[in-house]
Amino acid sequence: MVDTTKIADEIDGLADKKVKVGGFKLTFGSIMAILAFLSTITGTLYGGFLMWQKVEAVAGLDLDEYQAEIRFIDNKITALTEKSEQGIDYTRDIKNSLKNDILRIEKQADRTEAMVRNVLDDVRDMIDKASRRFETQREQLRSTQKGDMAELEARLEKLVQRALDNPLAN
């Protein structure tokens, strides 16, 4: 069996123990500090080495390919910009043409409306004139008819009177 009290006493005494390395007497704490320092230096050197590799990889990149790709994308953007400007111009032309067409149609509609109004007025005038002529003709016919009737009546009365006055008629 292991005596734990003995191990605990040795650990307590470990901080006080000194080790002689290369002519230096070191305690357990100072050895740990030296190991921590060495591991920090080693980690820093390793990180620097990896960073150096990355810098070398970036420095060794062929930028011509990237520039060619950028020029290609720039040309596409320029072409799209030109096409969108052409589309805007075309749309503006369509809008102006439609506006002019609408104005022309409105003018034609106004002219047609004025013509219809004039024709309507002319037709009304013709109807009024025809009504007046008809009334005049009718009045003339009535008066002529009255005159004819009076004349006919007078002739008939004369005939009847002559017939009545005739001694042979009895």
PDB file of C-alpha atoms in Angstrom:
ATOM      1  CA  MET A   1       0.000   0.000   0.000  1.00  0.00           C
ATOM      2  CA  VAL A   2       1.026   3.492  -0.737  1.00  0.00           C
ATOM      3  CA  ASP A   3       1.409   5.904   2.040  1.00  0.00           C
ATOM      4  CA  THR A   4      -0.356   9.060   0.944  1.00  0.00           C
ATOM      5  CA  THR A   5       0.918  11.131   3.799  1.00  0.00           C
ATOM      6  CA  LYS A   6       4.446  10.541   2.628  1.00  0.00           C
ATOM      7  CA  ILE A   7       3.541  11.619  -0.931  1.00  0.00           C
ATOM      8  CA  ALA A   8       1.815  14.706   0.412  1.00  0.00           C
ATOM      9  CA  ASP A   9       4.875  15.593   2.483  1.00  0.00           C
ATOM     10  CA  GLU A  10       7.129  15.219  -0.551  1.00  0.00           C
ATOM     11  CA  ILE A  11       4.845  17.492  -2.637  1.00  0.00           C
ATOM     12  CA  ASP A  12       4.843  20.110   0.137  1.00  0.00           C
ATOM     13  CA  GLY A  13       8.558  19.988   0.239  1.00  0.00           C
ATOM     14  CA  LEU A  14       8.874  20.159  -3.550  1.00  0.00           C
ATOM     15  CA  ALA A  15       8.575  23.941  -3.583  1.00  0.00           C
ATOM     16  CA  ASP A  16      11.574  24.165  -1.281  1.00  0.00           C
ATOM     17  CA  LYS A  17      13.756  21.678  -3.165  1.00  0.00           C
ATOM     18  CA  LYS A  18      16.369  23.023  -5.527  1.00  0.00           C
ATOM     19  CA  VAL A  19      17.791  21.387  -8.593  1.00  0.00           C
ATOM     20  CA  LYS A  20      21.235  22.210  -9.904  1.00  0.00           C
ATOM     21  CA  VAL A  21      21.283  22.634 -13.715  1.00  0.00           C
ATOM     22  CA  GLY A  22      24.373  23.916 -15.519  1.00  0.00           C
ATOM     23  CA  GLY A  23      25.726  25.607 -12.441  1.00  0.00           C
ATOM     24  CA  PHE A  24      22.404  27.202 -11.552  1.00  0.00           C
ATOM     25  CA  LYS A  25      20.277  26.222  -8.620  1.00  0.00           C
ATOM     26  CA  LEU A  26      16.616  26.274  -9.669  1.00  0.00           C
ATOM     27  CA  THR A  27      13.459  25.745  -7.723  1.00  0.00           C
ATOM     28  CA  PHE A  28      10.405  23.909  -9.078  1.00  0.00           C
ATOM     29  CA  GLY A  29       8.583  27.235  -9.691  1.00  0.00           C
ATOM     30  CA  SER A  30      11.487  28.720 -11.629  1.00  0.00           C
ATOM     31  CA  ILE A  31      11.719  25.549 -13.769  1.00  0.00           C
ATOM     32  CA  MET A  32       7.995  25.880 -14.588  1.00  0.00           C
ATOM     33  CA  ALA A  33       8.503  29.574 -15.449  1.00  0.00           C
ATOM     34  CA  ILE A  34      11.425  28.688 -17.763  1.00  0.00           C
ATOM     35  CA  LEU A  35       9.324  25.964 -19.450  1.00  0.00           C
ATOM     36  CA  ALA A  36       6.427  28.409 -19.887  1.00  0.00           C
ATOM     37  CA  PHE A  37       8.784  30.977 -21.381  1.00  0.00           C
ATOM     38  CA  LEU A  38      10.309  28.414 -23.749  1.00  0.00           C
ATOM     39  CA  SER A  39       6.875  27.177 -24.875  1.00  0.00           C
ATOM     40  CA  THR A  40       5.773  30.786 -25.491  1.00  0.00           C
ATOM     41  CA  ILE A  41       8.858  31.455 -27.603  1.00  0.00           C
ATOM     42  CA  THR A  42       8.353  28.180 -29.510  1.00  0.00           C
ATOM     43  CA  GLY A  43       4.643  28.966 -30.151  1.00  0.00           C
ATOM     44  CA  THR A  44       5.515  32.470 -31.299  1.00  0.00           C
ATOM     45  CA  LEU A  45       8.157  31.170 -33.682  1.00  0.00           C
ATOM     46  CA  TYR A  46       5.733  28.537 -35.057  1.00  0.00           C
ATOM     47  CA  GLY A  47       3.004  31.168 -35.533  1.00  0.00           C
ATOM     48  CA  GLY A  48       5.495  33.456 -37.256  1.00  0.00           C
ATOM     49  CA  PHE A  49       6.548  30.585 -39.523  1.00  0.00           C
ATOM     50  CA  LEU A  50       2.907  29.889 -40.496  1.00  0.00           C
ATOM     51  CA  MET A  51       2.312  33.605 -41.087  1.00  0.00           C
ATOM     52  CA  TRP A  52       5.430  33.747 -43.254  1.00  0.00           C
ATOM     53  CA  GLN A  53       4.095  30.840 -45.315  1.00  0.00           C
ATOM     54  CA  LYS A  54       0.780  32.650 -45.796  1.00  0.00           C
ATOM     55  CA  VAL A  55       2.550  35.877 -46.806  1.00  0.00           C
ATOM     56  CA  GLU A  56       4.672  33.937 -49.275  1.00  0.00           C
ATOM     57  CA  ALA A  57       1.562  32.274 -50.704  1.00  0.00           C
ATOM     58  CA  VAL A  58      -0.146  35.645 -51.129  1.00  0.00           C
ATOM     59  CA  ALA A  59       2.988  37.204 -52.568  1.00  0.00           C
ATOM     60  CA  GLY A  60       3.271  34.363 -55.044  1.00  0.00           C
ATOM     61  CA  LEU A  61      -0.307  34.771 -56.339  1.00  0.00           C
ATOM     62  CA  ASP A  62      -0.803  35.446 -60.028  1.00  0.00           C
ATOM     63  CA  LEU A  63      -2.600  38.782 -59.950  1.00  0.00           C
ATOM     64  CA  ASP A  64      -3.027  38.815 -63.723  1.00  0.00           C
ATOM     65  CA  GLU A  65      -5.825  36.245 -63.469  1.00  0.00           C
ATOM     66  CA  TYR A  66      -7.610  38.348 -60.860  1.00  0.00           C
ATOM     67  CA  GLN A  67      -7.148  41.495 -62.917  1.00  0.00           C
ATOM     68  CA  ALA A  68      -8.479  39.706 -66.005  1.00  0.00           C
ATOM     69  CA  GLU A  69     -11.493  38.542 -64.007  1.00  0.00           C
ATOM     70  CA  ILE A  70     -12.031  42.076 -62.686  1.00  0.00           C
ATOM     71  CA  ARG A  71     -11.812  43.481 -66.248  1.00  0.00           C
ATOM     72  CA  PHE A  72     -14.324  40.855 -67.429  1.00  0.00           C
ATOM     73  CA  ILE A  73     -16.748  41.758 -64.643  1.00  0.00           C
ATOM     74  CA  ASP A  74     -16.173  45.465 -65.317  1.00  0.00           C
ATOM     75  CA  ASN A  75     -16.986  44.930 -69.015  1.00  0.00           C
ATOM     76  CA  LYS A  76     -20.168  43.070 -68.084  1.00  0.00           C
ATOM     77  CA  ILE A  77     -21.197  45.873 -65.734  1.00  0.00           C
ATOM     78  CA  THR A  78     -20.462  48.465 -68.437  1.00  0.00           C
ATOM     79  CA  ALA A  79     -22.518  46.498 -70.990  1.00  0.00           C
ATOM     80  CA  LEU A  80     -25.402  46.145 -68.531  1.00  0.00           C
ATOM     81  CA  THR A  81     -25.232  49.852 -67.737  1.00  0.00           C
ATOM     82  CA  GLU A  82     -25.348  50.726 -71.444  1.00  0.00           C
ATOM     83  CA  LYS A  83     -28.268  48.361 -72.021  1.00  0.00           C
ATOM     84  CA  SER A  84     -30.173  49.807 -69.070  1.00  0.00           C
ATOM     85  CA  GLU A  85     -29.537  53.336 -70.396  1.00  0.00           C
ATOM     86  CA  GLN A  86     -30.765  52.226 -73.829  1.00  0.00           C
ATOM     87  CA  GLY A  87     -33.834  50.716 -72.168  1.00  0.00           C
ATOM     88  CA  ILE A  88     -34.467  53.963 -70.305  1.00  0.00           C
ATOM     89  CA  ASP A  89     -34.106  55.957 -73.536  1.00  0.00           C
ATOM     90  CA  TYR A  90     -36.414  53.542 -75.366  1.00  0.00           C
ATOM     91  CA  THR A  91     -38.966  53.769 -72.557  1.00  0.00           C
ATOM     92  CA  ARG A  92     -38.758  57.565 -72.617  1.00  0.00           C
ATOM     93  CA  ASP A  93     -39.311  57.545 -76.401  1.00  0.00           C
ATOM     94  CA  ILE A  94     -42.323  55.260 -76.010  1.00  0.00           C
ATOM     95  CA  LYS A  95     -43.729  57.515 -73.299  1.00  0.00           C
ATOM     96  CA  ASN A  96     -43.300  60.618 -75.456  1.00  0.00           C
ATOM     97  CA  SER A  97     -44.834  58.874 -78.489  1.00  0.00           C
ATOM     98  CA  LEU A  98     -47.809  57.745 -76.435  1.00  0.00           C
ATOM     99  CA  LYS A  99     -48.210  61.232 -75.035  1.00  0.00           C
ATOM    100  CA  ASN A 100     -48.158  62.720 -78.552  1.00  0.00           C
ATOM    101  CA  ASP A 101     -50.619  60.074 -79.776  1.00  0.00           C
ATOM    102  CA  ILE A 102     -52.973  60.811 -76.901  1.00  0.00           C
ATOM    103  CA  LEU A 103     -52.794  64.552 -77.583  1.00  0.00           C
ATOM    104  CA  ARG A 104     -53.460  63.949 -81.300  1.00  0.00           C
ATOM    105  CA  ILE A 105     -56.434  61.699 -80.486  1.00  0.00           C
ATOM    106  CA  GLU A 106     -57.799  64.297 -78.058  1.00  0.00           C
ATOM    107  CA  LYS A 107     -57.549  66.974 -80.780  1.00  0.00           C
ATOM    108  CA  GLN A 108     -59.317  64.685 -83.248  1.00  0.00           C
ATOM    109  CA  ALA A 109     -62.004  63.940 -80.666  1.00  0.00           C
ATOM    110  CA  ASP A 110     -62.458  67.680 -80.062  1.00  0.00           C
ATOM    111  CA  ARG A 111     -62.713  68.320 -83.812  1.00  0.00           C
ATOM    112  CA  THR A 112     -65.184  65.459 -84.222  1.00  0.00           C
ATOM    113  CA  GLU A 113     -67.236  66.732 -81.310  1.00  0.00           C
ATOM    114  CA  ALA A 114     -67.307  70.223 -82.842  1.00  0.00           C
ATOM    115  CA  MET A 115     -68.337  68.745 -86.204  1.00  0.00           C
ATOM    116  CA  VAL A 116     -71.108  66.720 -84.563  1.00  0.00           C
ATOM    117  CA  ARG A 117     -72.305  69.832 -82.741  1.00  0.00           C
ATOM    118  CA  ASN A 118     -72.337  71.796 -86.006  1.00  0.00           C
ATOM    119  CA  VAL A 119     -74.148  69.016 -87.852  1.00  0.00           C
ATOM    120  CA  LEU A 120     -76.635  68.741 -84.988  1.00  0.00           C
ATOM    121  CA  ASP A 121     -77.235  72.494 -85.094  1.00  0.00           C
ATOM    122  CA  ASP A 122     -77.660  72.341 -88.895  1.00  0.00           C
ATOM    123  CA  VAL A 123     -80.109  69.447 -88.611  1.00  0.00           C
ATOM    124  CA  ARG A 124     -82.075  71.300 -85.951  1.00  0.00           C
ATOM    125  CA  ASP A 125     -82.175  74.394 -88.159  1.00  0.00           C
ATOM    126  CA  MET A 126     -83.320  72.304 -91.117  1.00  0.00           C
ATOM    127  CA  ILE A 127     -86.020  70.674 -88.997  1.00  0.00           C
ATOM    128  CA  ASP A 128     -87.161  74.076 -87.716  1.00  0.00           C
ATOM    129  CA  LYS A 129     -87.233  75.512 -91.249  1.00  0.00           C
ATOM    130  CA  ALA A 130     -89.069  72.426 -92.544  1.00  0.00           C
ATOM    131  CA  SER A 131     -91.584  72.703 -89.670  1.00  0.00           C
ATOM    132  CA  ARG A 132     -92.155  76.369 -90.472  1.00  0.00           C
ATOM    133  CA  ARG A 133     -92.558  75.611 -94.185  1.00  0.00           C
ATOM    134  CA  PHE A 134     -94.918  72.761 -93.358  1.00  0.00           C
ATOM    135  CA  GLU A 135     -96.958  75.014 -91.085  1.00  0.00           C
ATOM    136  CA  THR A 136     -97.016  77.719 -93.743  1.00  0.00           C
ATOM    137  CA  GLN A 137     -98.078  75.228 -96.403  1.00  0.00           C
ATOM    138  CA  ARG A 138    -100.728  73.797 -94.109  1.00  0.00           C
ATOM    139  CA  GLU A 139    -102.063  77.274 -93.340  1.00  0.00           C
ATOM    140  CA  GLN A 140    -102.086  78.096 -97.029  1.00  0.00           C
ATOM    141  CA  LEU A 141    -103.910  74.842 -97.714  1.00  0.00           C
ATOM    142  CA  ARG A 142    -106.448  75.589 -94.997  1.00  0.00           C
ATOM    143  CA  SER A 143    -107.054  79.070 -96.228  1.00  0.00           C
ATOM    144  CA  THR A 144    -107.220  77.850 -99.833  1.00  0.00           C
ATOM    145  CA  GLN A 145    -109.492  75.060 -98.727  1.00  0.00           C
ATOM    146  CA  LYS A 146    -111.680  77.511 -96.829  1.00  0.00           C
ATOM    147  CA  GLY A 147    -111.828  79.728 -99.872  1.00  0.00           C
ATOM    148  CA  ASP A 148    -112.575  76.784-102.128  1.00  0.00           C
ATOM    149  CA  MET A 149    -115.211  75.570 -99.685  1.00  0.00           C
ATOM    150  CA  ALA A 150    -116.767  79.001 -99.523  1.00  0.00           C
ATOM    151  CA  GLU A 151    -116.741  79.243-103.317  1.00  0.00           C
ATOM    152  CA  LEU A 152    -118.168  75.738-103.612  1.00  0.00           C
ATOM    153  CA  GLU A 153    -120.789  76.579-101.047  1.00  0.00           C
ATOM    154  CA  ALA A 154    -121.658  79.763-102.889  1.00  0.00           C
ATOM    155  CA  ARG A 155    -121.994  77.863-106.187  1.00  0.00           C
ATOM    156  CA  LEU A 156    -124.055  75.188-104.548  1.00  0.00           C
ATOM    157  CA  GLU A 157    -126.306  77.787-102.970  1.00  0.00           C
ATOM    158  CA  LYS A 158    -126.642  79.481-106.327  1.00  0.00           C
ATOM    159  CA  LEU A 159    -127.501  76.182-107.960  1.00  0.00           C
ATOM    160  CA  VAL A 160    -129.932  75.298-105.228  1.00  0.00           C
ATOM    161  CA  GLN A 161    -131.446  78.757-105.411  1.00  0.00           C
ATOM    162  CA  ARG A 162    -131.773  78.525-109.182  1.00  0.00           C
ATOM    163  CA  ALA A 163    -133.299  75.103-108.801  1.00  0.00           C
ATOM    164  CA  LEU A 164    -135.723  76.484-106.238  1.00  0.00           C
ATOM    165  CA  ASP A 165    -136.493  79.514-108.339  1.00  0.00           C
ATOM    166  CA  ASN A 166    -137.184  77.396-111.417  1.00  0.00           C
ATOM    167  CA  PRO A 167    -140.913  77.234-111.966  1.00  0.00           C
ATOM    168  CA  LEU A 168    -140.650  73.964-113.771  1.00  0.00           C
ATOM    169  CA  ALA A 169    -139.083  72.179-110.936  1.00  0.00           C
ATOM    170  CA  ASN A 170    -142.298  71.846-108.931  1.00  0.00           C
TER     171      ASN A 170
END
